[in-house]
XYZ file of C-alpha atoms in Angstrom:
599
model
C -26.537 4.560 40.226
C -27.244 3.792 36.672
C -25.264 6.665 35.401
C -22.547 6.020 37.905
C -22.557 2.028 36.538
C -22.276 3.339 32.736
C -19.849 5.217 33.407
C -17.907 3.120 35.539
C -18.149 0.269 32.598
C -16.856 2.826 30.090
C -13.667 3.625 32.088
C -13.282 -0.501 31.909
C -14.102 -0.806 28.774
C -11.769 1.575 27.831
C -9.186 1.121 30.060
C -9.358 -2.564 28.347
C -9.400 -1.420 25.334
C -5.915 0.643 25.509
C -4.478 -2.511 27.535
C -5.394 -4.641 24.378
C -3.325 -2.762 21.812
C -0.651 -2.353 24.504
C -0.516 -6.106 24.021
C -0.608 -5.515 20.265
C 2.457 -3.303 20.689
C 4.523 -5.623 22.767
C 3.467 -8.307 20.197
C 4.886 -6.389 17.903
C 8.421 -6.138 19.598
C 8.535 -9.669 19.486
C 10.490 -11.230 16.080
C 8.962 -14.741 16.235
C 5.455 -13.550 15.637
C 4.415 -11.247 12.481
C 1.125 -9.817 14.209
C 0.831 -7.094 11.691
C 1.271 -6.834 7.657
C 4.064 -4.096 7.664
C 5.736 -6.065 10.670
C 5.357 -2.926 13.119
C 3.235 0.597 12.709
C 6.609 1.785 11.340
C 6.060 0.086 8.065
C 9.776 -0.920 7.968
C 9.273 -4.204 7.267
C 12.075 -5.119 9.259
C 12.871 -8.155 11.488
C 15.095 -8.828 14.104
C 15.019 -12.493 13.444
C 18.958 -14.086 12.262
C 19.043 -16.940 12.417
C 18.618 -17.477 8.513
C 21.635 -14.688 7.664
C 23.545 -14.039 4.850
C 26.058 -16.938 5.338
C 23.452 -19.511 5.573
C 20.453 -18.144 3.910
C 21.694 -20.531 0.502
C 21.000 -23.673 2.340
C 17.533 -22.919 2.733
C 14.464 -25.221 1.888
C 10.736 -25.761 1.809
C 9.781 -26.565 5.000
C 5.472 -26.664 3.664
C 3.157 -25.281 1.594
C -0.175 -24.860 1.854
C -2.722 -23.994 -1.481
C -5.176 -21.346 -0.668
C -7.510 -22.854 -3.555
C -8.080 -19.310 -4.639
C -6.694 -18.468 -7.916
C -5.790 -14.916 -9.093
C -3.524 -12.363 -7.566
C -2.257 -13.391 -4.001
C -1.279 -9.940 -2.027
C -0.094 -9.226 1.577
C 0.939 -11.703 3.649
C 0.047 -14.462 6.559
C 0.506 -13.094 10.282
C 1.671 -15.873 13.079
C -0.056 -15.098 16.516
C 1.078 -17.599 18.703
C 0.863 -21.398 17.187
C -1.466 -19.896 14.798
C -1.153 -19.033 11.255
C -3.686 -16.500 9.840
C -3.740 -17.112 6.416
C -6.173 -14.703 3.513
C -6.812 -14.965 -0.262
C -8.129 -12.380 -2.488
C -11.919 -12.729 -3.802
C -14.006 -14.420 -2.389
C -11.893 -13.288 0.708
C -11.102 -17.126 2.438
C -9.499 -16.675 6.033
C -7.891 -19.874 7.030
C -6.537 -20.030 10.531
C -3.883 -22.785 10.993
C -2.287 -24.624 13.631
C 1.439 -24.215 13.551
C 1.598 -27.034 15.905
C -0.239 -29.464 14.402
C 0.804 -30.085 10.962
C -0.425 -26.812 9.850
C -4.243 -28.565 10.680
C -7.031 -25.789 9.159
C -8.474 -24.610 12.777
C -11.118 -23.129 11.255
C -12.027 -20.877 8.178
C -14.279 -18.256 7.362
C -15.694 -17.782 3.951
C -17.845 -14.911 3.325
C -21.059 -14.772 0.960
C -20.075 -12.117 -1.538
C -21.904 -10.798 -4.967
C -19.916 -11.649 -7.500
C -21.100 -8.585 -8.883
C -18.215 -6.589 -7.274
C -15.577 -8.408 -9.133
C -16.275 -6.110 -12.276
C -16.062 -2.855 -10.202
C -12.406 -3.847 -8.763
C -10.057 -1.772 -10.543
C -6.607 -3.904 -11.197
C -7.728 -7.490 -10.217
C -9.642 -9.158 -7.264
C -6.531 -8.812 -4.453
C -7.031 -7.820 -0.839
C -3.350 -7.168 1.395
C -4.550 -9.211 4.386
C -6.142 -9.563 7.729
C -4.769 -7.310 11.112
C -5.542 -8.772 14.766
C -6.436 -7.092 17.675
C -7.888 -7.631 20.648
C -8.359 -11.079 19.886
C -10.375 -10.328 16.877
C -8.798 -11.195 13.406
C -10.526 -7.876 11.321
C -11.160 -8.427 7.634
C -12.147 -5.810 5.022
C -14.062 -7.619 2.285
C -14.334 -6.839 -1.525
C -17.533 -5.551 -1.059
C -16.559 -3.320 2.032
C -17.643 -5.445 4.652
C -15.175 -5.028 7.188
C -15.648 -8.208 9.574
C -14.299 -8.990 13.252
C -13.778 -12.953 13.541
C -13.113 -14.301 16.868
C -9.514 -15.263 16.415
C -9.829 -18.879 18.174
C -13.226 -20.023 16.571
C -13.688 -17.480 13.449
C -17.350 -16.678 14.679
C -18.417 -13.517 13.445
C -18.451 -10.558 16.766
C -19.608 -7.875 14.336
C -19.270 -6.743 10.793
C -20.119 -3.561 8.952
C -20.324 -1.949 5.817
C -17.948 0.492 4.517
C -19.337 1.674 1.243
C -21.527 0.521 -1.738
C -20.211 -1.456 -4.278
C -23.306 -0.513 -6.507
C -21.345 2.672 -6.637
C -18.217 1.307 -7.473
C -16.896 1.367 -3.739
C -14.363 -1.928 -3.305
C -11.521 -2.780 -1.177
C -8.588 -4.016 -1.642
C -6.696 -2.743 1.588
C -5.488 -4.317 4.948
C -7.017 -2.967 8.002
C -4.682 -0.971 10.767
C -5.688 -1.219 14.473
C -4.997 1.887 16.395
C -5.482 1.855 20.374
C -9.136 1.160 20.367
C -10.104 1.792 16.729
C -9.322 -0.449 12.732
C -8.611 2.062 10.258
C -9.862 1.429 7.031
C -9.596 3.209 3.592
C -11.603 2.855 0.402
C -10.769 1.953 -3.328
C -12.894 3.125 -6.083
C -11.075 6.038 -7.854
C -11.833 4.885 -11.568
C -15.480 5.021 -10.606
C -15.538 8.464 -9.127
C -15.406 7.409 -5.569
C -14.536 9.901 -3.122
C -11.882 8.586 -1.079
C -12.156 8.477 3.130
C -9.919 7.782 6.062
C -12.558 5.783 8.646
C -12.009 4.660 12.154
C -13.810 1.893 13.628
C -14.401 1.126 17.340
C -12.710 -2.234 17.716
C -15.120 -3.434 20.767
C -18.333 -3.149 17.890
C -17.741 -1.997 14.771
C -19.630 1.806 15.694
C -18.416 4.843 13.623
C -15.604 6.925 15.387
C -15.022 9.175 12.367
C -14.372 9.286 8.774
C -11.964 11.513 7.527
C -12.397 12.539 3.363
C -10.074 13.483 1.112
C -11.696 16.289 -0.512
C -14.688 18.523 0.253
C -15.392 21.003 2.617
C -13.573 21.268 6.099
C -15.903 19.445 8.005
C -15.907 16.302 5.709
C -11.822 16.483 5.500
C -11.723 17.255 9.263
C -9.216 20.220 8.334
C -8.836 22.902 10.621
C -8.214 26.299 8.450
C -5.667 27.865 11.032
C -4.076 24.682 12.152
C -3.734 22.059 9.363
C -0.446 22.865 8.034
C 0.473 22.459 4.426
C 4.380 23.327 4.384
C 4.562 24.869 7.540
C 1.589 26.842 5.924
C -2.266 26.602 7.293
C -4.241 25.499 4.763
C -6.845 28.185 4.705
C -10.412 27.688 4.477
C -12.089 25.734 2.024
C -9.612 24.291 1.176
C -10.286 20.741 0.423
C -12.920 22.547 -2.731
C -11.325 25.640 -3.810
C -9.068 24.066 -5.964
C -11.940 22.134 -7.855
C -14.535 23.324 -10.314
C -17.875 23.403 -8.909
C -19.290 20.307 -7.244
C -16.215 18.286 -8.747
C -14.629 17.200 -5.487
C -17.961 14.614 -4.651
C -16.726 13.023 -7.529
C -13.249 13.576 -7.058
C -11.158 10.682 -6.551
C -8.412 10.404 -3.801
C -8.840 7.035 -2.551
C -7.097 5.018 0.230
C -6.442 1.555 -1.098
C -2.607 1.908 0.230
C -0.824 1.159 3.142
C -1.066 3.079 6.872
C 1.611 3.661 9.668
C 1.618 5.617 13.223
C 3.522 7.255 15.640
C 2.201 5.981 18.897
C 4.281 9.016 20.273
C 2.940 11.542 18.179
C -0.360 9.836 18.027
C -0.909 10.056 14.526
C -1.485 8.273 11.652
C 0.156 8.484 8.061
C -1.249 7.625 4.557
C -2.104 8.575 1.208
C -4.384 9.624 -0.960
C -4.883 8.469 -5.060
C -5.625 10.223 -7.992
C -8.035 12.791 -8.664
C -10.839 11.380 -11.291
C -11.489 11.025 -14.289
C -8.036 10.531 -16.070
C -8.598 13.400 -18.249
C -6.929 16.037 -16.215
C -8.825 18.719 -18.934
C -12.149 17.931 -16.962
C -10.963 19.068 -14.018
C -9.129 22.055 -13.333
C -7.530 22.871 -10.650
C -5.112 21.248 -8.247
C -7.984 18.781 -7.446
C -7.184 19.183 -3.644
C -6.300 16.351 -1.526
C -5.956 14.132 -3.819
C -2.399 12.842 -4.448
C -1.560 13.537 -0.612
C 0.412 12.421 2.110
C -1.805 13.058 5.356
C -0.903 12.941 8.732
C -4.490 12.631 11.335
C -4.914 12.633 14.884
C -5.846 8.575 15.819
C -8.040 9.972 17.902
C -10.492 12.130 16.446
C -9.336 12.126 12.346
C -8.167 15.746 12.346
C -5.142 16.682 10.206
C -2.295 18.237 11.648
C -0.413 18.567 7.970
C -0.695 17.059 4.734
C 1.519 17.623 1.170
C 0.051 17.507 -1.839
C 3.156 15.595 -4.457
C 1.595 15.985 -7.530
C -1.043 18.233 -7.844
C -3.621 18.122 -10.480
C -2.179 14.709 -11.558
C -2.565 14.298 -15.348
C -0.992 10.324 -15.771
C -3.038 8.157 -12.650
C 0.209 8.592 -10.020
C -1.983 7.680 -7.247
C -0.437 8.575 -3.843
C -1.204 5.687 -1.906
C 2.257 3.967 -1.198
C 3.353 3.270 2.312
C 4.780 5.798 4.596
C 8.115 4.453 6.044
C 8.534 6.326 9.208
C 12.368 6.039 10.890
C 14.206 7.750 13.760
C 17.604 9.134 11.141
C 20.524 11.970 11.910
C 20.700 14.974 9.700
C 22.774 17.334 10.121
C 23.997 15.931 13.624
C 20.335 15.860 14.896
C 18.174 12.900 14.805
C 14.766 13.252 13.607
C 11.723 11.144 13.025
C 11.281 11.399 9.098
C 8.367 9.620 6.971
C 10.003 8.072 3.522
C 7.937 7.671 0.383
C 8.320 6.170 -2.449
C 5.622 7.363 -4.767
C 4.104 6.193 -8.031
C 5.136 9.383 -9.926
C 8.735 8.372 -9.480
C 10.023 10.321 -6.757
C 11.379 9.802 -2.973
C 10.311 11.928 -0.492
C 11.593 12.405 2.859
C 9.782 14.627 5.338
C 9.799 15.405 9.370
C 6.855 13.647 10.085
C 6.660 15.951 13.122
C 5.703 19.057 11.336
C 5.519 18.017 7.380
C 8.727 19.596 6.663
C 9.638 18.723 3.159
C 13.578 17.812 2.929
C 13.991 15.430 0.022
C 12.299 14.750 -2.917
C 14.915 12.516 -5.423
C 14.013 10.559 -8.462
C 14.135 6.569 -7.527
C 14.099 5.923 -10.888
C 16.555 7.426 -13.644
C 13.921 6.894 -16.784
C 11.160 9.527 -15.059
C 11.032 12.327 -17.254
C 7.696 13.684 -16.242
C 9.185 16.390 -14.300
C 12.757 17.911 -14.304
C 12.478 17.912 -10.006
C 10.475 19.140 -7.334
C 11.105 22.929 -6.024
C 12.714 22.566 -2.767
C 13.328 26.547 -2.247
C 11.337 27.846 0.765
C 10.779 31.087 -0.250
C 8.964 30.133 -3.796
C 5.036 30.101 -4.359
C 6.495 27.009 -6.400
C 7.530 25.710 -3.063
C 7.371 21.744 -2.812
C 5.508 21.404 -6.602
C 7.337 19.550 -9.390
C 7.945 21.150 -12.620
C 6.398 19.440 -15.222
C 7.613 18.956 -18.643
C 5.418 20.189 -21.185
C 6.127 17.401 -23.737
C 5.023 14.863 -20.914
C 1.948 16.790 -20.080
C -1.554 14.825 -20.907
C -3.354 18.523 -20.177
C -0.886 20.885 -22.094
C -1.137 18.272 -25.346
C -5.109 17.999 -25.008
C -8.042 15.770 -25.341
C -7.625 13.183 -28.009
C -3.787 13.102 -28.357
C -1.643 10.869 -27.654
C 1.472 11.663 -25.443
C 3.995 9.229 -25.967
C 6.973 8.335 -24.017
C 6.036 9.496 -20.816
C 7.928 7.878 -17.727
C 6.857 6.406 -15.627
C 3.971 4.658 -16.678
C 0.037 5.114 -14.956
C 1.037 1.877 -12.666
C 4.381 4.115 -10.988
C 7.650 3.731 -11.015
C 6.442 2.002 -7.834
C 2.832 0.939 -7.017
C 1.569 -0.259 -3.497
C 4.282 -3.251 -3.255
C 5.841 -2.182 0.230
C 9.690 -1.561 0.666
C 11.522 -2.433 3.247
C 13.803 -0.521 6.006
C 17.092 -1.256 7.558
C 18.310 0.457 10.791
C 21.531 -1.869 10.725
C 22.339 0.049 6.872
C 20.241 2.781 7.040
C 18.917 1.805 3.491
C 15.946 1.541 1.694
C 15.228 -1.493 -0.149
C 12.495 -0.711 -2.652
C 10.940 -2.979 -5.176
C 10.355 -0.865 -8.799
C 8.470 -0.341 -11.754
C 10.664 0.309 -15.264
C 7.992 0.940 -17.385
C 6.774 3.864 -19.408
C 3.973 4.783 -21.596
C 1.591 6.390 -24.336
C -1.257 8.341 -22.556
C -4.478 9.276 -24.852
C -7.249 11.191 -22.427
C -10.387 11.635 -24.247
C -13.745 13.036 -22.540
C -16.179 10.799 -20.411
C -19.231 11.556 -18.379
C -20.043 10.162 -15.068
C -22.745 7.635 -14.121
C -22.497 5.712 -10.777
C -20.731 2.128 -10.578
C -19.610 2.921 -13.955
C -15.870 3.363 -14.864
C -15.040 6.960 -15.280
C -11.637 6.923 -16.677
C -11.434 8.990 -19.874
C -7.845 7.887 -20.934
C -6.288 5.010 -23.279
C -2.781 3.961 -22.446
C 0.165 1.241 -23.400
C 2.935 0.387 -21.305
C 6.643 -1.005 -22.524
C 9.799 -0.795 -20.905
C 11.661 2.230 -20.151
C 14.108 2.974 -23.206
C 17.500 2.998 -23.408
C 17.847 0.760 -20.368
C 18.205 -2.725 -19.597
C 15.219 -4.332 -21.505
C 13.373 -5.426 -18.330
C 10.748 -3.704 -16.737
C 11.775 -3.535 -13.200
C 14.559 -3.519 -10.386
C 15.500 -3.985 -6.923
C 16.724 -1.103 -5.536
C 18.539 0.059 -2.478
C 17.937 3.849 -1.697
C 19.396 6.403 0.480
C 16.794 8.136 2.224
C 18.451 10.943 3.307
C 20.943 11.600 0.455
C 17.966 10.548 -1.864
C 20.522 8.170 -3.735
C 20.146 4.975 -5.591
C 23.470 2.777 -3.357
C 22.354 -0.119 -5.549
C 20.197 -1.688 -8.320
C 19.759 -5.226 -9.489
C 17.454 -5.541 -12.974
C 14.936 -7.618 -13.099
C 12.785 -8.396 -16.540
C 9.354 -7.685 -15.035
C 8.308 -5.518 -12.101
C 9.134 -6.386 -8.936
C 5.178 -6.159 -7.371
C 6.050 -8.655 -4.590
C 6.857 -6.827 -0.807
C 10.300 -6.819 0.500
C 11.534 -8.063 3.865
C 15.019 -6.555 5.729
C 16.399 -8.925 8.083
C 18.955 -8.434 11.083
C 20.815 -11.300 9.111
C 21.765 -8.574 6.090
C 19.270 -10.244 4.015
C 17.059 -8.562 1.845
C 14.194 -11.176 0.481
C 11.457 -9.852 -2.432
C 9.877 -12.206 -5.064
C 9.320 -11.865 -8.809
C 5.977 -12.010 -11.075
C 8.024 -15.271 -12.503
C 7.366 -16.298 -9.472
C 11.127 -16.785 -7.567
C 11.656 -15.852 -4.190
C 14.895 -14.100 -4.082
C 17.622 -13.784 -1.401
C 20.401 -10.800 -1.935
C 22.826 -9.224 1.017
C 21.585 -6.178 1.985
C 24.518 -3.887 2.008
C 25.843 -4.966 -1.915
C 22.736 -6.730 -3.831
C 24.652 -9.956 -4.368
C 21.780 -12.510 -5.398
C 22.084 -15.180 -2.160
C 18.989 -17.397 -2.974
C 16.635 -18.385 -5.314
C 13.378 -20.221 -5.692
C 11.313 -20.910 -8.340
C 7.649 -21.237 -6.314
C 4.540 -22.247 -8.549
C 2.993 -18.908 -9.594
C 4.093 -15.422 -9.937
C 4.533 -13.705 -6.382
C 2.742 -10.534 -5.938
C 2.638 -10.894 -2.058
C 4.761 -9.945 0.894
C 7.716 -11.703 2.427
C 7.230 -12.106 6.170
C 9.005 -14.077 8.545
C 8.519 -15.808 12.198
C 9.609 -18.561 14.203
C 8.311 -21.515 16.080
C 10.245 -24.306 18.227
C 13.058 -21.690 18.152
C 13.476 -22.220 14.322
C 13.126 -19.535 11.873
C 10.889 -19.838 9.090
C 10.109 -16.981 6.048
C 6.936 -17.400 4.290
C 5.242 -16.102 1.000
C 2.468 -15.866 -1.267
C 2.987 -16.950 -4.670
C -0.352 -16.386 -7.074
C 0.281 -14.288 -10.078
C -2.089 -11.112 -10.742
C -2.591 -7.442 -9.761
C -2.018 -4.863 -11.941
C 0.786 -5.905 -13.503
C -0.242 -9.439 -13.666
C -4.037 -8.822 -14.998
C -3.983 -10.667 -18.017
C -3.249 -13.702 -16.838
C -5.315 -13.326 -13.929
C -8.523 -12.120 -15.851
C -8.257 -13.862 -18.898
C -7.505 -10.611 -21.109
C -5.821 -10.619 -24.449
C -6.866 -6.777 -25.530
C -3.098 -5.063 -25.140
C -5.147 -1.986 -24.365
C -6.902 -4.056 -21.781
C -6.365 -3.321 -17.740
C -5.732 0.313 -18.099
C -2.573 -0.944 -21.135
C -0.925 -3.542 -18.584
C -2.114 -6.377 -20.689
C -0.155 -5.859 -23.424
C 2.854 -4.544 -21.658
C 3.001 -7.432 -19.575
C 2.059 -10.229 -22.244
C 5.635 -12.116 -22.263
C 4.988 -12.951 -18.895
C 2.245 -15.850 -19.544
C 6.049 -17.646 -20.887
C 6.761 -17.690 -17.626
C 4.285 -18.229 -15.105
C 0.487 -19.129 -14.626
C -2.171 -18.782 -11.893
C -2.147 -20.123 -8.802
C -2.635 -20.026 -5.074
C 0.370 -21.240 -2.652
C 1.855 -20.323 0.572
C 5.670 -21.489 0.390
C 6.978 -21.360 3.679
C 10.936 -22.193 3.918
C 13.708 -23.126 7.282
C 17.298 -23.918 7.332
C 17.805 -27.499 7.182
C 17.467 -29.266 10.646
């Protein structure tokens, strides 16, 4: 009877379980809530909200604010469940929850007890991309790794776990991704030698499902030699070491500090992995497999059914980590699901996501002159690998020299800073780095929670161009064409937001939240809010009024000078000094700006 009683309550519980994120996926479908940060598993970061369109969107005004009174770089975005706002800052990791119907009244607020000690381990500034929900849980992953489940209507604690070790220079920085009855989290870490994971989560209490690595041998990368396909190729056994010297890979890098999206109808889940470690490529040889890969896993049980390795044995930091965009397109008079990415080494792929079927890989940005192009002839052994440029190559110029001029710079021609997707123009909107750089490696040893870089860069804008250092793009996924491009003076490190109104909103590390029409790039709207914006437009509605809402707090990468005090130009990995004019425009802060149509 016992047995029969367990098992009985597992059905339930699972049956309950699936019903739960059925409910998540419904949520999702509707526009006046934002239940997830990249509005839908798709990642398009799309809504179907118009009431603010592009013949109105100029009247708009601040409807409130609210300061987080959290300074440093402000990432991700709010979610609206309901009347309720769910509201995140990064370190010490504040969750507000506020009532949408009350005045925007604080509901409650959980603030967790963190060593400060982790703050010097987080590579690129203290952010963190924001809560998920599910299940009636609001699911934080902490700086130190603690990944939390609140009770979303009282913020009591249900369970919490720890991810990693920051002693070891394991951090997050990520959002968390509920999948049917599991969170997916990733890891960050990759200047410290961490080796980067995949893990699933059992939503109902926090047990281990499985955790998914990105290098080491098949049973830690759950690869299957026959059936993991690498360009319609299996991937052969081993094959997550055999490309690294010695015990290399449990040092190797490939974190998974980026963004996540799945195919409900395939069941699986996309991402990417970062770079290989240390920055001196001439310490590791090999292809430093999976690192720098887009993987696609069973929810389920972890295991890959493909991956594709973009830049193998990466010798300039492009991690891989940038969000997979997955859309239902025609090609040649057949619609397909595809995945778009947009990755830091200045290329846009499109792939099937079905089968990893490579079928674009463009330049996004005209300055990167890394690589002349990818191969994109089948029946090469240089099949899907970009040709490098030996001029541009850290490796090929050695330890102790400085490369100059490569583009683009370590931080991409696009770092984690979603894009956005319209079906209504089939177009990409994609917010870009213009920046290149001098790139010295130089030998380092490891020693645990120590950095383990081993290179010296500087960063400038991309010659020969406009004199800023980023645009605002509009890209062609399937032709991999730029339709349009709008300059901006600094990098555009704020997420976009594609509305059925042909708007297109993004903000600026100045700190204006901009407003352009989606199928030409005329500027709309502009506001100046009171810090740089490095988070994510979102948008929702309540009392049948829509209402778009950002983070403005200047930091991240890009931002880490003002955000850590640093004056050193070689300091933050060479973004200080390329991004010193921007303390001339902006300071720190820590503001939600939400704005409405006039009544």
């Amino acid at each position: 009877m016992k047995k029969l009683f367990a098992l009985t309550s597992g059905i339930a519980l699972c049956a309950g379980m699936a019903a739960a994120n059925e409910d998540l996926s419904k949520m999702m479908e509707d526009p006046g809530q934002w239940v997830i940060q990249t509005g839908d598993y798709k990642n398009q970061r799309y809504s179907k909200l118009d009431q603010i369109n592009k013949d109105n969107v100029g009247d708009m005004q601040v409807a409130w604010t609210f300061s987080t009174g959290v300074l440093r770089g402000h990432e991700g975005s709010p979610l609206v469940i309901g009347d309720t706002m769910y509201l995140h800052t990064p370190f010490p990791n504040i969750v507000y929850a506020l009532d949408l119907a009350n005045d925007g009244k604080i509901k409650w607020k959980y603030e967790p007890k963190q060593d400060p000690e982790v703050i010097p381990v987080m590579c690129c500034d203290t952010v963190n991309r924001g809560v998920a929900y599910a299940d009636g849980k609001i699911f934080l992953h902490q700086a130190d790794t603690t990944v939390v489940a609140l009770n979303a209507e009282t913020g009591a604690v249900e369970w919490s776990v720890a991810n990693g070790d920051a002693s070891k220079g394991e951090t997050n920085t990520a959002t968390v991704m509920p999948v049917k009855d599991k969170i997916l989290v990733g890891i960050s870490g990759g200047e410290f030698g961490v080796r980067g994971s995949l893990t699933a989560y059992n939503i109902s209490d926090g047990s281990l499902a499985w955790r998914a690595y990105s290098m080491g041998p098949d049973s830690d990368i759950l690869m299957d030699p026959e059936n993991t396909m690498n360009l319609g190729k299996p991937v052969g056994e081993n094959s997550g070491t055999n490309t690294w010297e010695g015990d290399q890979w449990m040092i190797g890098g490939g974190t998974t500090w980026g963004w996540y999206s799945y195919d409900p109808e395939l069941n699986l889940v996309y991402y990417g992995t970062g770079n290989p470690s240390t920055w001196n490529p001439a310490q590791r040889p090999g292809d430093n497999r999976w690192s720098m890969t887009i993987m696609a896993r069973d929810a389920d049980t972890g295991m890959a059914k493909w991956v594709y390795q973009m830049t193998p044995h990466d010798e300039w930091d492009y991690d891989g980590v940038n969000e997979m965009i997955l859309t239902e397109q025609t090609i040649d008079g057949q619609e397909r699901k595809l995945l778009t990415h947009f990755d830091r080494n200045g290329l846009g792929y499109t792939l099937d996501r079905v089968t990893g079927e490579l079928l674009v890989a463009e330049k996004f940005d005209p300055a990167v002159n890394w690589t002349t192009g990818v191969v994109m002839d089948k029946e090469s052994p240089e099949y899907g690998r970009p040709q490098v440029v030996a001029q541009y190559s850290t490796e090929q110029n050695g330890e102790d020299v400085n490369s100059t001029g490569i583009c683009p710079a370590a931080l991409g021609s696009k770092d984690q800073q979603p894009a956005a997707y319209s079906p209504n123009t089939e177009l990409f909107y994609v917010p870009t780095n213009h920046v290149c750089m001098d790139y010295e490696p130089f030998r380092v040893s490891y020693t645990a929670g120590q950095p383990y870089v081993g290179a010296t860069l500087a960063m400038y804008p991309a010659p020969e161009s406009h004199g800023g250092m980023g645009n605002f793009i509009a890209w062609d996924g399937k032709k991999g064409e730029i339709k349009w491009s709008i300059p901006e003076q600094f990098s555009v490190w704020s997420g976009a937001l594609a509305t059925a109104g042909d708007v297109v909103f993004y903000g600026t590390l100045e700190g204006y939240l901009k407003a352009v029409d989606a199928n030409t790039g005329d500027l709309l709207y502009k506001f100046k809010t009171p810090s740089g914006i490095i988070g994510n437009v979102m948008t929702y509605t309540y009392d049948d009024q829509q209402f778009v809402g950002i983070l403005s707090g200047v930091g991240g990468w890009a931002g880490i000078g003002l955000a850590a005090g640093l004056a050193n130009p070689n300091d933050g990995l060479g973004a200080v000094g390329g991004y010193a004019a921007l303390s001339d425009y902006t300071a720190l802060g820590g503001q939600l700006t939400v704005f409405k149509l006039p009544n």
